[in-house]
CSV table of C-alpha atoms in Angstrom, one decimal:
chain,number,residue,atom,x,y,z
C,1,MET,CA,-47.2,24.2,60.2
C,2,LYS,CA,-48.8,27.3,61.6
C,3,GLY,CA,-49.1,27.5,65.4
C,4,GLY,CA,-52.9,27.7,65.1
C,5,ASN,CA,-53.2,24.3,63.5
C,6,ILE,CA,-50.9,22.8,66.2
C,7,VAL,CA,-53.2,24.2,68.9
C,8,ASN,CA,-56.3,22.9,67.0
C,9,LYS,CA,-55.0,19.4,66.9
C,10,ILE,CA,-56.4,18.8,70.4
C,11,TYR,CA,-59.9,18.9,68.9
C,12,PHE,CA,-59.1,16.2,66.4
C,13,ASN,CA,-57.7,13.5,68.7
C,14,ASN,CA,-59.2,10.0,69.0
C,15,GLY,CA,-58.5,6.6,70.4
C,16,LEU,CA,-56.5,5.3,67.4
C,17,ARG,CA,-54.0,8.2,67.6
C,18,MET,CA,-53.7,7.6,71.4
C,19,GLN,CA,-53.0,3.9,70.7
C,20,CYS,CA,-50.3,4.9,68.2
C,21,LEU,CA,-48.6,7.0,70.9
C,22,ASN,CA,-49.0,4.3,73.5
C,23,VAL,CA,-46.9,1.8,71.6
C,24,GLU,CA,-43.8,3.6,72.8
C,25,PRO,CA,-44.2,2.8,76.5
C,26,LEU,CA,-45.9,-0.5,75.7
C,27,SER,CA,-43.1,-1.8,73.4
C,28,MET,CA,-40.4,-3.1,75.8
C,29,THR,CA,-42.9,-4.0,78.6
C,30,GLN,CA,-44.6,-6.2,76.2
C,31,PHE,CA,-41.4,-7.7,75.0
C,32,ASP,CA,-40.5,-8.7,78.5
C,33,ARG,CA,-44.0,-10.1,79.3
C,34,SER,CA,-44.1,-12.1,76.1
C,35,LEU,CA,-40.7,-13.5,76.9
C,36,ALA,CA,-41.7,-14.5,80.4
C,37,SER,CA,-44.8,-16.2,79.0
C,38,PHE,CA,-43.1,-18.2,76.2
C,39,ARG,CA,-39.6,-19.0,77.5
C,40,THR,CA,-40.7,-22.2,79.3
C,41,LEU,CA,-44.0,-22.8,77.6
C,42,LEU,CA,-43.0,-25.7,75.3
C,43,PRO,CA,-41.0,-28.8,76.1
C,44,VAL,CA,-37.5,-28.6,74.7
C,45,GLU,CA,-38.0,-31.7,72.5
C,46,LYS,CA,-41.0,-30.1,70.7
C,47,ILE,CA,-38.9,-27.0,69.9
C,48,LYS,CA,-35.9,-29.1,68.7
C,49,ASN,CA,-38.1,-31.4,66.5
C,50,VAL,CA,-40.3,-28.9,64.8
C,51,LYS,CA,-40.1,-28.8,61.0
C,52,ARG,CA,-43.1,-26.7,60.1
C,53,ILE,CA,-44.8,-23.8,61.8
C,54,ILE,CA,-48.3,-22.5,60.7
C,55,ALA,CA,-49.4,-19.2,62.2
C,56,THR,CA,-52.7,-17.5,61.4
C,57,GLY,CA,-55.5,-15.4,62.7
C,58,CYS,CA,-58.3,-13.1,61.5
C,59,GLY,CA,-58.0,-9.5,60.5
C,60,ASP,CA,-55.0,-7.8,62.1
C,61,SER,CA,-53.9,-11.0,63.8
C,62,TYR,CA,-53.5,-12.6,60.4
C,63,LEU,CA,-51.4,-9.6,59.2
C,64,ALA,CA,-49.2,-10.0,62.3
C,65,ALA,CA,-48.6,-13.6,61.4
C,66,VAL,CA,-47.5,-12.6,57.9
C,67,GLU,CA,-45.2,-9.9,59.3
C,68,ALA,CA,-43.4,-12.4,61.5
C,69,ARG,CA,-42.1,-14.3,58.4
C,70,GLY,CA,-38.9,-12.3,58.4
C,71,ALA,CA,-38.2,-13.1,62.0
C,72,PHE,CA,-38.8,-16.8,61.6
C,73,ALA,CA,-36.6,-16.8,58.5
C,74,HIS,CA,-33.9,-15.0,60.4
C,75,TYR,CA,-33.9,-17.2,63.5
C,76,LEU,CA,-35.2,-20.5,62.2
C,77,PRO,CA,-34.0,-20.8,58.6
C,78,ASP,CA,-34.3,-24.6,58.7
C,79,VAL,CA,-38.0,-24.5,59.7
C,80,THR,CA,-40.8,-23.9,57.2
C,81,TYR,CA,-42.9,-21.0,58.4
C,82,GLU,CA,-46.3,-20.5,56.8
C,83,SER,CA,-48.9,-17.7,57.4
C,84,PRO,CA,-52.1,-18.5,55.5
C,85,SER,CA,-55.3,-16.6,56.2
C,86,GLY,CA,-57.6,-18.0,58.7
C,87,ILE,CA,-60.0,-19.4,56.1
C,88,GLU,CA,-57.2,-20.8,54.1
C,89,ALA,CA,-55.7,-22.6,57.1
C,90,GLY,CA,-59.0,-23.9,58.3
C,91,ARG,CA,-60.6,-25.0,55.1
C,92,TYR,CA,-58.0,-25.3,52.3
C,93,MET,CA,-54.5,-25.8,53.5
C,94,GLN,CA,-53.0,-29.3,52.8
C,95,MET,CA,-52.0,-31.3,55.9
C,96,GLU,CA,-50.8,-34.9,56.3
C,97,GLU,CA,-52.9,-37.3,58.3
C,98,GLN,CA,-50.4,-36.9,61.2
C,99,GLU,CA,-47.9,-34.0,61.6
C,100,PRO,CA,-46.3,-34.4,65.0
C,101,ASP,CA,-43.4,-32.1,64.1
C,102,THR,CA,-45.7,-29.2,63.1
C,103,ILE,CA,-46.7,-26.3,65.4
C,104,VAL,CA,-50.0,-24.5,64.7
C,105,ILE,CA,-50.4,-21.0,66.2
C,106,GLY,CA,-53.8,-19.5,66.4
C,107,ILE,CA,-53.6,-15.7,67.1
C,108,SER,CA,-56.4,-13.8,68.7
C,109,VAL,CA,-56.2,-11.3,71.5
C,110,SER,CA,-59.8,-12.0,72.5
C,111,GLY,CA,-59.6,-15.7,71.6
C,112,GLY,CA,-63.2,-15.5,70.3
C,113,PRO,CA,-63.1,-15.9,66.4
C,114,ALA,CA,-64.4,-19.2,65.1
C,115,ARG,CA,-61.7,-19.5,62.5
C,116,VAL,CA,-58.9,-19.4,65.1
C,117,THR,CA,-60.6,-22.1,67.2
C,118,GLU,CA,-61.2,-24.1,64.0
C,119,VAL,CA,-57.5,-23.9,63.0
C,120,LEU,CA,-56.4,-25.1,66.4
C,121,GLU,CA,-58.9,-27.9,66.4
C,122,ARG,CA,-57.7,-28.9,63.0
C,123,GLY,CA,-54.1,-28.9,64.2
C,124,ASN,CA,-55.1,-31.2,67.1
C,125,ARG,CA,-56.9,-33.6,64.7
C,126,HIS,CA,-53.7,-33.9,62.6
C,127,GLY,CA,-51.4,-34.5,65.6
C,128,CYS,CA,-49.8,-31.1,65.7
C,129,THR,CA,-48.6,-29.1,68.7
C,130,THR,CA,-51.2,-26.3,69.0
C,131,ILE,CA,-50.7,-22.9,70.6
C,132,ALA,CA,-53.2,-20.1,71.3
C,133,LEU,CA,-51.4,-16.7,71.2
C,134,THR,CA,-54.0,-14.7,73.2
C,135,ASP,CA,-54.5,-12.2,76.0
C,136,THR,CA,-57.6,-14.1,77.1
C,137,PRO,CA,-56.6,-17.4,78.8
C,138,GLY,CA,-60.2,-18.3,79.4
C,139,SER,CA,-61.3,-18.0,75.8
C,140,ARG,CA,-62.5,-20.8,73.6
C,141,ALA,CA,-59.3,-20.5,71.5
C,142,ALA,CA,-57.3,-21.1,74.6
C,143,ALA,CA,-59.5,-24.1,75.5
C,144,ALA,CA,-58.9,-25.6,72.0
C,145,ALA,CA,-55.1,-25.3,72.2
C,146,GLN,CA,-52.7,-27.6,74.0
C,147,TYR,CA,-50.6,-24.6,75.1
C,148,VAL,CA,-51.6,-21.0,75.8
C,149,TYR,CA,-49.1,-18.3,75.0
C,150,HIS,CA,-50.6,-15.6,77.2
C,151,THR,CA,-49.4,-12.1,76.1
C,152,ASN,CA,-50.4,-10.6,79.5
C,153,THR,CA,-50.7,-7.2,77.8
C,154,PRO,CA,-50.9,-4.1,80.0
C,155,ALA,CA,-54.4,-2.7,80.2
C,156,GLY,CA,-55.3,-0.1,77.6
C,157,ASP,CA,-57.7,0.9,74.8
C,158,ASN,CA,-57.6,-1.8,72.1
C,159,ILE,CA,-60.6,-0.8,70.0
C,160,SER,CA,-59.3,-0.6,66.4
C,161,GLY,CA,-56.6,-3.1,67.4
C,162,LEU,CA,-53.4,-1.0,67.0
C,163,ARG,CA,-51.8,-1.9,70.3
C,164,THR,CA,-52.7,-5.5,69.9
C,165,TYR,CA,-51.2,-5.6,66.4
C,166,TYR,CA,-47.8,-4.7,67.9
C,167,VAL,CA,-48.4,-7.2,70.8
C,168,SER,CA,-49.0,-10.1,68.4
C,169,MET,CA,-46.0,-9.3,66.2
C,170,ILE,CA,-43.5,-8.9,69.1
C,171,SER,CA,-44.8,-12.0,70.7
C,172,LEU,CA,-44.1,-14.0,67.5
C,173,TYR,CA,-40.6,-12.4,67.2
C,174,VAL,CA,-39.8,-13.3,70.7
C,175,MET,CA,-41.1,-16.9,70.1
C,176,ALA,CA,-38.7,-17.2,67.1
C,177,ALA,CA,-35.7,-16.0,69.1
C,178,VAL,CA,-36.4,-18.3,72.0
C,179,MET,CA,-36.8,-21.3,69.8
C,180,ALA,CA,-33.5,-20.4,68.0
C,181,GLU,CA,-31.7,-20.3,71.4
C,182,VAL,CA,-33.0,-23.7,72.3
C,183,ARG,CA,-32.2,-25.3,68.9
C,184,THR,CA,-28.7,-23.7,68.5
C,185,GLY,CA,-27.5,-23.0,72.0
C,186,ASN,CA,-26.6,-19.5,70.9
C,187,SER,CA,-27.7,-16.3,72.6
C,188,GLN,CA,-30.3,-14.4,70.6
C,189,LEU,CA,-32.7,-12.5,72.9
C,190,PRO,CA,-30.4,-9.9,74.5
C,191,GLU,CA,-29.4,-8.6,71.0
C,192,LEU,CA,-33.0,-8.8,69.8
C,193,ARG,CA,-34.1,-6.7,72.7
C,194,ARG,CA,-31.4,-4.1,72.1
C,195,GLN,CA,-32.3,-3.8,68.4
C,196,VAL,CA,-36.0,-3.5,69.2
C,197,GLU,CA,-35.3,-0.8,71.8
C,198,ALA,CA,-33.0,1.1,69.5
C,199,TYR,CA,-35.5,1.0,66.7
C,200,ARG,CA,-38.2,2.1,69.0
C,201,ASP,CA,-36.2,5.1,70.3
C,202,ALA,CA,-35.3,6.2,66.7
C,203,PHE,CA,-38.8,5.9,65.5
C,204,PHE,CA,-40.5,7.7,68.4
C,205,GLY,CA,-37.8,10.4,68.3
C,206,ASN,CA,-39.7,11.7,65.2
C,207,ILE,CA,-43.2,11.3,66.6
C,208,LYS,CA,-43.9,15.0,67.0
C,209,ASP,CA,-43.0,15.7,63.4
C,210,ILE,CA,-44.9,12.7,62.3
C,211,ASP,CA,-48.0,13.8,64.1
C,212,ASP,CA,-47.8,17.4,62.8
C,213,ILE,CA,-47.3,16.3,59.2
C,214,CYS,CA,-50.1,13.8,59.3
C,215,PHE,CA,-52.5,16.3,60.8
C,216,ALA,CA,-51.6,18.8,58.1
C,217,THR,CA,-52.0,16.2,55.4
C,218,ALA,CA,-55.4,15.1,56.8
C,219,LEU,CA,-56.6,18.8,56.6
C,220,ALA,CA,-55.2,19.2,53.0
C,221,TRP,CA,-56.9,15.9,52.0
C,222,LYS,CA,-60.4,16.6,53.4
C,223,ARG,CA,-61.9,16.5,49.9
C,224,LYS,CA,-60.1,13.3,48.8
C,225,GLN,CA,-62.5,10.5,47.9
C,226,PHE,CA,-60.2,7.5,47.7
C,227,PHE,CA,-56.9,6.4,49.2
C,228,GLU,CA,-54.1,4.1,48.3
C,229,VAL,CA,-51.0,2.7,49.9
C,230,THR,CA,-48.0,1.6,47.7
C,231,ALA,CA,-45.4,-0.5,49.5
C,232,ASP,CA,-43.2,-3.5,48.8
C,233,GLY,CA,-41.9,-6.4,50.8
C,234,PRO,CA,-42.9,-6.5,54.5
C,235,LEU,CA,-44.2,-2.9,54.2
C,236,PHE,CA,-46.9,-4.2,51.9
C,237,TYR,CA,-48.7,-5.9,54.8
C,238,CYS,CA,-48.3,-2.7,56.9
C,239,GLY,CA,-50.3,-1.2,54.0
C,240,LYS,CA,-53.0,-3.8,54.5
C,241,PHE,CA,-53.2,-2.8,58.2
C,242,ILE,CA,-53.4,0.9,57.3
C,243,ALA,CA,-56.1,0.3,54.7
C,244,ALA,CA,-58.1,-1.5,57.4
C,245,LYS,CA,-57.8,1.5,59.7
C,246,PHE,CA,-59.1,3.8,57.0
C,247,ALA,CA,-62.1,1.5,56.5
C,248,GLU,CA,-62.8,1.1,60.3
C,249,LEU,CA,-62.3,4.7,61.3
C,250,SER,CA,-63.7,6.8,58.4
C,251,GLY,CA,-65.3,4.2,56.1
C,252,ASP,CA,-62.9,5.2,53.2
C,253,VAL,CA,-61.9,2.9,50.4
C,254,CYS,CA,-58.1,2.4,50.6
C,255,ALA,CA,-56.4,0.3,48.0
C,256,VAL,CA,-53.0,-1.5,48.7
C,257,ILE,CA,-50.7,-2.2,45.8
C,258,ASP,CA,-47.0,-3.0,45.3
C,259,SER,CA,-44.7,-0.8,43.1
C,260,GLU,CA,-44.8,-3.3,40.2
C,261,ASN,CA,-48.5,-4.0,40.1
C,262,TYR,CA,-49.2,-0.3,40.4
C,263,PHE,CA,-48.0,0.0,36.8
C,264,HIS,CA,-50.0,-3.1,35.7
C,265,VAL,CA,-53.3,-2.0,37.3
C,266,ASN,CA,-53.7,1.0,39.7
C,267,SER,CA,-51.9,3.5,37.6
C,268,ILE,CA,-55.1,3.8,35.4
C,269,MET,CA,-57.3,4.9,38.4
C,270,TYR,CA,-58.4,8.4,37.9
C,271,PRO,CA,-59.0,11.3,38.4
C,272,GLY,CA,-55.8,11.3,40.4
C,273,ALA,CA,-56.7,14.5,42.2
C,274,ASN,CA,-59.3,12.5,44.1
C,275,ILE,CA,-56.8,10.0,45.4
C,276,GLY,CA,-54.6,10.5,48.6
C,277,GLU,CA,-51.5,8.4,48.0
C,278,MET,CA,-49.3,7.0,50.8
C,279,ASP,CA,-46.0,5.4,49.9
C,280,LEU,CA,-44.0,3.4,52.5
C,281,ILE,CA,-40.3,3.0,51.7
C,282,ALA,CA,-37.3,1.6,53.6
C,283,GLY,CA,-34.0,3.1,52.6
C,284,PHE,CA,-32.2,-0.2,52.7
C,285,ASP,CA,-34.7,-1.9,50.4
C,286,GLU,CA,-33.3,-3.5,47.3
C,287,ASN,CA,-36.3,-2.2,45.4
C,288,VAL,CA,-35.9,1.6,46.1
C,289,SER,CA,-35.3,2.5,42.5
C,290,ARG,CA,-38.5,0.9,41.4
C,291,ILE,CA,-40.8,2.3,44.1
C,292,SER,CA,-39.2,5.7,43.6
C,293,GLN,CA,-40.1,5.5,39.9
C,294,THR,CA,-43.6,4.6,41.0
C,295,VAL,CA,-43.8,7.7,43.2
C,296,ASN,CA,-42.6,9.9,40.4
C,297,ASP,CA,-45.3,8.4,38.1
C,298,GLN,CA,-48.0,8.8,40.6
C,299,VAL,CA,-47.3,12.6,40.8
C,300,LYS,CA,-46.3,13.4,37.2
C,301,ARG,CA,-48.6,11.2,35.1
C,302,GLY,CA,-51.2,10.3,37.7
C,303,GLY,CA,-51.8,13.8,39.1
C,304,ARG,CA,-51.9,12.5,42.7
C,305,ASP,CA,-51.0,14.1,46.0
C,306,VAL,CA,-48.4,11.8,47.6
C,307,ILE,CA,-47.0,11.5,51.1
C,308,VAL,CA,-43.8,9.5,51.4
C,309,PHE,CA,-43.0,7.7,54.7
C,310,SER,CA,-39.3,6.8,54.8
C,311,ASP,CA,-36.1,7.0,56.7
C,312,LYS,CA,-34.5,8.6,53.6
C,313,THR,CA,-35.5,11.9,52.1
C,314,PRO,CA,-37.2,12.0,48.7
C,315,GLU,CA,-34.0,13.3,47.2
C,316,GLU,CA,-32.0,10.5,48.7
C,317,LEU,CA,-34.5,8.0,47.3
C,318,GLY,CA,-34.4,9.4,43.8
C,319,ILE,CA,-37.8,11.0,43.9
C,320,THR,CA,-37.8,14.1,41.7
C,321,GLU,CA,-41.4,15.1,41.8
C,322,LYS,CA,-43.0,17.2,44.6
C,323,VAL,CA,-44.3,15.1,47.5
C,324,THR,CA,-45.0,15.5,51.2
C,325,TYR,CA,-42.2,13.9,53.2
C,326,CYS,CA,-42.8,12.3,56.6
C,327,PRO,CA,-39.7,10.8,58.5
C,328,MET,CA,-40.1,7.2,59.5
C,329,ALA,CA,-37.1,5.6,61.1
C,330,ALA,CA,-36.0,2.1,60.0
C,331,PRO,CA,-33.8,-0.6,61.8
C,332,PRO,CA,-30.4,-1.6,60.4
C,333,ALA,CA,-30.6,-3.7,57.3
C,334,ALA,CA,-29.3,-6.7,59.2
C,335,TYR,CA,-32.4,-6.4,61.4
C,336,GLY,CA,-34.8,-5.3,58.6
C,337,PHE,CA,-37.3,-7.9,59.7
C,338,LEU,CA,-38.1,-5.6,62.6
C,339,LEU,CA,-39.4,-2.9,60.2
C,340,PRO,CA,-43.1,-3.9,60.6
C,341,LEU,CA,-43.1,-3.3,64.3
C,342,PHE,CA,-43.6,0.4,64.0
C,343,ALA,CA,-43.9,1.2,60.2
C,344,TYR,CA,-47.7,1.2,60.2
C,345,ILE,CA,-47.9,3.9,62.9
C,346,PRO,CA,-47.5,7.1,60.8
C,347,ALA,CA,-50.2,6.4,58.3
C,348,SER,CA,-52.4,5.1,61.1
C,349,ILE,CA,-52.1,8.5,62.7
C,350,LEU,CA,-53.1,10.0,59.4
C,351,ALA,CA,-56.1,7.6,59.3
C,352,SER,CA,-57.1,8.8,62.8
C,353,TYR,CA,-57.0,12.5,61.7
C,354,ARG,CA,-58.9,11.6,58.5
C,355,ALA,CA,-61.8,10.4,60.6
C,356,THR,CA,-61.9,13.4,62.9
C,357,THR,CA,-61.4,16.0,60.3
C,358,ILE,CA,-64.4,14.8,58.3
C,359,GLY,CA,-66.5,14.4,61.5
C,360,GLU,CA,-66.8,10.6,61.5
C,361,PRO,CA,-67.5,9.1,65.0
C,362,PHE,CA,-64.8,6.9,66.3
C,363,PHE,CA,-64.8,3.4,64.8
C,364,ARG,CA,-67.9,4.5,62.8
C,365,GLY,CA,-69.9,4.9,65.9
C,366,GLY,CA,-69.4,1.3,66.9
C,367,GLY,CA,-72.6,0.2,65.2
C,368,GLN,CA,-71.0,-2.3,62.9
C,369,PHE,CA,-70.0,-4.8,65.6
C,370,SER,CA,-73.4,-6.6,65.4
C,371,LEU,CA,-72.8,-7.3,61.7
C,372,MET,CA,-69.6,-9.2,62.4
C,373,THR,CA,-69.8,-13.0,62.5
C,374,LEU,CA,-66.3,-13.8,63.6
C,375,GLY,CA,-67.4,-15.5,66.8
C,376,THR,CA,-70.7,-17.0,65.7
C,377,ASN,CA,-69.8,-18.7,62.4
C,378,PRO,CA,-69.8,-22.5,62.9
C,379,VAL,CA,-66.5,-24.3,63.4
C,380,LYS,CA,-65.8,-27.1,60.8
C,381,ILE,CA,-62.9,-29.4,61.4
C,382,ILE,CA,-61.2,-30.7,58.2
């Protein structure tokens, strides 16, 4: 990138980009605060007796619940972990009349959304153990829960929800490891902390290159009309988070598809020249060959401009068509469930630059908040 563009980046900064950069110093501080909050939160017998865990929230909090599936599968393989959407958990999910061995986790930094309170109240009605995972102990979600898992997050800008997305995820990962220690008697947390820190260091070791590449891509894509993320496995829900940031920051339509369904559906979207394509790939993924085939098709047959975020180069992945490459570190395969902790950050930086390069006010000027009914919709206990 030319020096002039690097200098000009200062004029295209916004709060989302700053939150992306803030995750680096936040990461281990939040790990330790979440651990301090949860370590003695639940009675030992509740942890030892649990058979089912239901975690949910609204928006980014719901996505954090989904992204914790790998951690709970790793640490608590004998416990059923479910992450339905807030409306699914509150209005449709099947529950027995009494489920004393079930833990229901309602996730909300503010503690304000009606659906989160509704899910917790529903858990109470069915005899479950209910936990509000929140940074607001005085919220109505906290009041509805039997236990409050207070994240105690360091102060900072949380508009657009990027810092808090990390907070919710790492808090759930810590919860899974603590419960595993109680249930098995085996140490888990020191190694988890080492792995998170090593992944953090590797990821943010590339942050200058990531920032430069995403800025250059945003400039090159100023005339794009639509966007898409292609990703598989846990990276698919990182794609959902990224799509939300495009909607919130610039008002752009951003589809999310996996590598298989791309060929079934989204490959026929055209003209490809109008689409900015973002592909997220982990080098250890068992599906690398399929998603690399997808990338090649997006360029060769689809006529799209593609940026690939990965820990492996396009050549190493088997991508033969011309793409933009952005390095994105990954954890070791044995700790692959940590991947979502940082993998949404590069394309979120791209979303931040997209908004500023087209002159869109931050978070669309903030005028949309009055249209949201997350807190005012009536609570219905089923």
